Amino acid sequence: MRRAPALLPILVLAACKPPAADDYVERTRIGGEVQGPSEPIDSPDTQGAVWAPADKARRLLYGKPGERPLFAIECVGQGAVPMFAYTRFAKADPHAKAVLALIGNSHVTRLPIDAAQVGDVWRWEGAAPVTDPRWDVLTGTREVEATVPGAGSVILNPSALPGALVEECRALAQPPSDDEPNPAPSPPANPA
């Protein structure tokens, strides 16, 4: 009989909580509707898509001729560490972050890619140093699959242009070798 009085406070507390219900989530929302990620888009058809130089120097666009581009790569800057920028022309949720996976040419590369606002539109953009060996994925002669979660996969058809752009950009990062002549002659030494 002594146990009954000890259980009484526990039973009283349990009786204060309402039972679970189907509308429980609805009752707990505060401040309107909760926004989630957008619906994923389908992977685009890339049959007939090609790499082409853009109007801007050291930039390539990928897509079907006469249509909106699907992907772009660009060498940005020069000197100590030029960057290799990449754009996936697909709608992105504001301020979203993801990983771009590039698979092909015996490489698997993962690079950060973030939503960037261009005018009223958000799209996927990122950049990494061109000296990063992960860019070797674009230097082969086979197709490469570029995937951003929710933005579908883009099959990048084989072309020598991306590899050439990677190598050109890497050459901008290299310091002059000792074999190259010095552009300015050294001043003569002052005899003491």
CSV table of C-alpha atoms in Angstrom, one decimal:
chain,number,residue,atom,x,y,z
A,1,MET,CA,0.0,0.0,0.0
A,2,ARG,CA,2.9,2.4,0.5
A,3,ARG,CA,3.7,2.3,-3.2
A,4,ALA,CA,0.3,3.9,-4.2
A,5,PRO,CA,1.1,7.3,-2.7
A,6,ALA,CA,4.6,7.3,-4.4
A,7,LEU,CA,3.0,6.7,-7.8
A,8,LEU,CA,0.4,9.4,-7.4
A,9,PRO,CA,2.7,12.3,-8.5
A,10,ILE,CA,3.8,10.4,-11.6
A,11,LEU,CA,0.2,9.7,-12.6
A,12,VAL,CA,-0.8,13.3,-12.1
A,13,LEU,CA,2.1,14.5,-14.3
A,14,ALA,CA,1.3,12.0,-17.0
A,15,ALA,CA,-2.4,13.2,-17.0
A,16,CYS,CA,-1.3,16.8,-17.8
A,17,LYS,CA,0.3,15.9,-21.2
A,18,PRO,CA,-2.2,15.7,-24.1
A,19,PRO,CA,-2.1,12.5,-26.1
A,20,ALA,CA,-0.4,12.4,-29.5
A,21,ALA,CA,-2.7,13.4,-32.4
A,22,ASP,CA,-2.6,13.5,-36.2
A,23,ASP,CA,-2.6,17.3,-36.1
A,24,TYR,CA,0.3,17.6,-33.6
A,25,VAL,CA,2.7,19.0,-36.1
A,26,GLU,CA,0.1,21.5,-37.2
A,27,ARG,CA,-0.4,22.7,-33.7
A,28,THR,CA,3.3,23.3,-33.0
A,29,ARG,CA,4.1,25.4,-36.1
A,30,ILE,CA,4.7,29.0,-35.3
A,31,GLY,CA,4.7,31.9,-37.7
A,32,GLY,CA,3.2,30.4,-40.9
A,33,GLU,CA,4.3,27.8,-43.4
A,34,VAL,CA,7.8,26.2,-43.1
A,35,GLN,CA,9.8,26.3,-46.4
A,36,GLY,CA,11.7,23.2,-47.4
A,37,PRO,CA,14.0,22.6,-50.4
A,38,SER,CA,12.6,22.9,-53.9
A,39,GLU,CA,11.6,19.8,-55.8
A,40,PRO,CA,14.5,18.2,-57.6
A,41,ILE,CA,14.8,18.9,-61.3
A,42,ASP,CA,15.2,16.3,-64.0
A,43,SER,CA,18.6,15.7,-65.6
A,44,PRO,CA,18.8,17.5,-68.9
A,45,ASP,CA,19.2,15.8,-72.2
A,46,THR,CA,22.7,16.5,-73.4
A,47,GLN,CA,22.7,14.7,-76.7
A,48,GLY,CA,24.3,17.1,-79.1
A,49,ALA,CA,25.6,19.4,-76.4
A,50,VAL,CA,29.1,20.8,-76.9
A,51,TRP,CA,31.8,22.9,-75.3
A,52,ALA,CA,32.3,26.3,-76.8
A,53,PRO,CA,34.4,29.3,-76.0
A,54,ALA,CA,32.5,32.2,-74.5
A,55,ASP,CA,32.9,35.9,-75.4
A,56,LYS,CA,34.9,36.3,-72.3
A,57,ALA,CA,38.5,35.1,-72.5
A,58,ARG,CA,39.4,31.8,-70.7
A,59,ARG,CA,35.8,30.7,-70.3
A,60,LEU,CA,33.9,27.8,-71.8
A,61,LEU,CA,30.2,27.2,-72.0
A,62,TYR,CA,28.6,23.8,-72.3
A,63,GLY,CA,25.2,23.2,-73.8
A,64,LYS,CA,23.2,22.6,-77.0
A,65,PRO,CA,23.9,25.3,-79.7
A,66,GLY,CA,21.2,28.0,-79.6
A,67,GLU,CA,19.9,27.0,-76.2
A,68,ARG,CA,20.6,28.1,-72.6
A,69,PRO,CA,23.9,26.8,-71.3
A,70,LEU,CA,24.0,24.0,-68.8
A,71,PHE,CA,27.4,24.4,-67.4
A,72,ALA,CA,30.4,26.7,-67.5
A,73,ILE,CA,34.1,26.7,-66.5
A,74,GLU,CA,36.4,29.7,-66.3
A,75,CYS,CA,40.0,30.6,-65.3
A,76,VAL,CA,39.8,33.6,-63.0
A,77,GLY,CA,42.8,35.6,-62.1
A,78,GLN,CA,46.5,35.0,-62.6
A,79,GLY,CA,49.7,35.0,-60.6
A,80,ALA,CA,50.2,33.0,-57.4
A,81,VAL,CA,46.9,31.1,-57.4
A,82,PRO,CA,44.5,31.4,-60.2
A,83,MET,CA,41.0,30.1,-59.5
A,84,PHE,CA,39.0,27.7,-61.7
A,85,ALA,CA,35.3,28.8,-61.4
A,86,TYR,CA,32.4,26.6,-62.3
A,87,THR,CA,28.7,27.3,-62.8
A,88,ARG,CA,25.7,24.9,-63.0
A,89,PHE,CA,23.0,26.9,-64.7
A,90,ALA,CA,20.1,25.4,-62.7
A,91,LYS,CA,17.7,27.0,-60.2
A,92,ALA,CA,19.1,26.9,-56.6
A,93,ASP,CA,17.3,27.7,-53.4
A,94,PRO,CA,18.5,30.9,-51.8
A,95,HIS,CA,21.7,30.5,-49.7
A,96,ALA,CA,21.8,26.8,-50.3
A,97,LYS,CA,25.1,24.9,-50.2
A,98,ALA,CA,25.9,21.6,-51.9
A,99,VAL,CA,28.7,19.5,-53.4
A,100,LEU,CA,29.4,19.2,-57.1
A,101,ALA,CA,30.4,15.7,-58.0
A,102,LEU,CA,32.4,15.2,-61.2
A,103,ILE,CA,32.9,11.6,-62.3
A,104,GLY,CA,34.8,10.5,-65.3
A,105,ASN,CA,38.3,10.1,-66.9
A,106,SER,CA,39.2,7.6,-64.0
A,107,HIS,CA,38.6,10.4,-61.4
A,108,VAL,CA,35.9,11.1,-58.8
A,109,THR,CA,36.0,14.8,-57.7
A,110,ARG,CA,33.8,16.6,-55.1
A,111,LEU,CA,33.9,20.3,-55.0
A,112,PRO,CA,31.9,22.8,-52.9
A,113,ILE,CA,29.2,24.7,-54.8
A,114,ASP,CA,26.9,27.3,-53.4
A,115,ALA,CA,23.7,29.2,-54.5
A,116,ALA,CA,24.7,32.6,-55.8
A,117,GLN,CA,22.2,35.3,-56.7
A,118,VAL,CA,22.5,36.8,-60.2
A,119,GLY,CA,19.8,39.5,-60.5
A,120,ASP,CA,16.5,37.9,-59.4
A,121,VAL,CA,17.7,34.3,-60.0
A,122,TRP,CA,19.7,32.0,-57.7
A,123,ARG,CA,22.0,29.5,-59.5
A,124,TRP,CA,24.9,27.2,-58.5
A,125,GLU,CA,28.5,28.6,-58.5
A,126,GLY,CA,31.8,27.7,-57.0
A,127,ALA,CA,35.6,28.1,-57.4
A,128,ALA,CA,38.7,26.2,-56.4
A,129,PRO,CA,42.4,26.8,-57.0
A,130,VAL,CA,43.4,25.5,-60.5
A,131,THR,CA,46.5,23.9,-59.0
A,132,ASP,CA,44.2,21.5,-57.2
A,133,PRO,CA,44.7,18.0,-58.7
A,134,ARG,CA,41.0,17.4,-58.6
A,135,TRP,CA,40.7,19.3,-61.9
A,136,ASP,CA,42.4,16.4,-63.6
A,137,VAL,CA,38.9,15.0,-64.0
A,138,LEU,CA,38.4,17.4,-66.9
A,139,THR,CA,41.8,16.7,-68.7
A,140,GLY,CA,40.9,13.3,-70.2
A,141,THR,CA,39.1,12.4,-73.4
A,142,ARG,CA,36.0,10.7,-71.9
A,143,GLU,CA,32.6,12.0,-70.8
A,144,VAL,CA,32.3,13.4,-67.3
A,145,GLU,CA,29.1,13.4,-65.2
A,146,ALA,CA,28.5,16.6,-63.2
A,147,THR,CA,25.9,16.2,-60.4
A,148,VAL,CA,24.5,18.8,-58.0
A,149,PRO,CA,21.9,17.3,-55.6
A,150,GLY,CA,18.5,18.5,-56.6
A,151,ALA,CA,19.8,20.0,-59.9
A,152,GLY,CA,20.2,16.8,-61.8
A,153,SER,CA,23.2,15.3,-63.6
A,154,VAL,CA,24.7,16.8,-66.7
A,155,ILE,CA,26.7,14.6,-68.9
A,156,LEU,CA,29.7,16.6,-70.2
A,157,ASN,CA,30.4,15.1,-73.6
A,158,PRO,CA,34.1,14.5,-74.5
A,159,SER,CA,36.1,17.4,-75.7
A,160,ALA,CA,39.7,18.6,-75.6
A,161,LEU,CA,38.6,22.1,-74.7
A,162,PRO,CA,38.1,21.7,-70.9
A,163,GLY,CA,41.5,20.0,-70.5
A,164,ALA,CA,43.2,22.7,-72.6
A,165,LEU,CA,41.6,25.4,-70.4
A,166,VAL,CA,42.7,23.6,-67.2
A,167,GLU,CA,46.3,23.4,-68.5
A,168,GLU,CA,46.3,27.0,-69.7
A,169,CYS,CA,45.1,28.2,-66.4
A,170,ARG,CA,47.6,26.1,-64.5
A,171,ALA,CA,50.4,27.6,-66.6
A,172,LEU,CA,49.4,31.1,-65.3
A,173,ALA,CA,50.1,29.8,-61.8
A,174,GLN,CA,53.5,28.5,-62.4
A,175,PRO,CA,56.5,30.7,-61.4
A,176,PRO,CA,59.1,31.4,-64.2
A,177,SER,CA,61.7,28.6,-64.4
A,178,ASP,CA,65.4,29.2,-64.0
A,179,ASP,CA,65.9,28.4,-67.7
A,180,GLU,CA,63.9,31.4,-68.9
A,181,PRO,CA,66.1,34.6,-69.5
A,182,ASN,CA,65.6,37.3,-66.9
A,183,PRO,CA,63.6,40.1,-68.5
A,184,ALA,CA,65.6,42.9,-66.9
A,185,PRO,CA,69.4,42.8,-66.7
A,186,SER,CA,71.0,43.0,-63.3
A,187,PRO,CA,72.7,46.2,-62.4
A,188,PRO,CA,76.5,46.0,-62.4
A,189,ALA,CA,78.2,45.3,-59.1
A,190,ASN,CA,79.9,48.3,-57.5
A,191,PRO,CA,83.6,47.6,-56.9
A,192,ALA,CA,84.6,48.6,-53.4
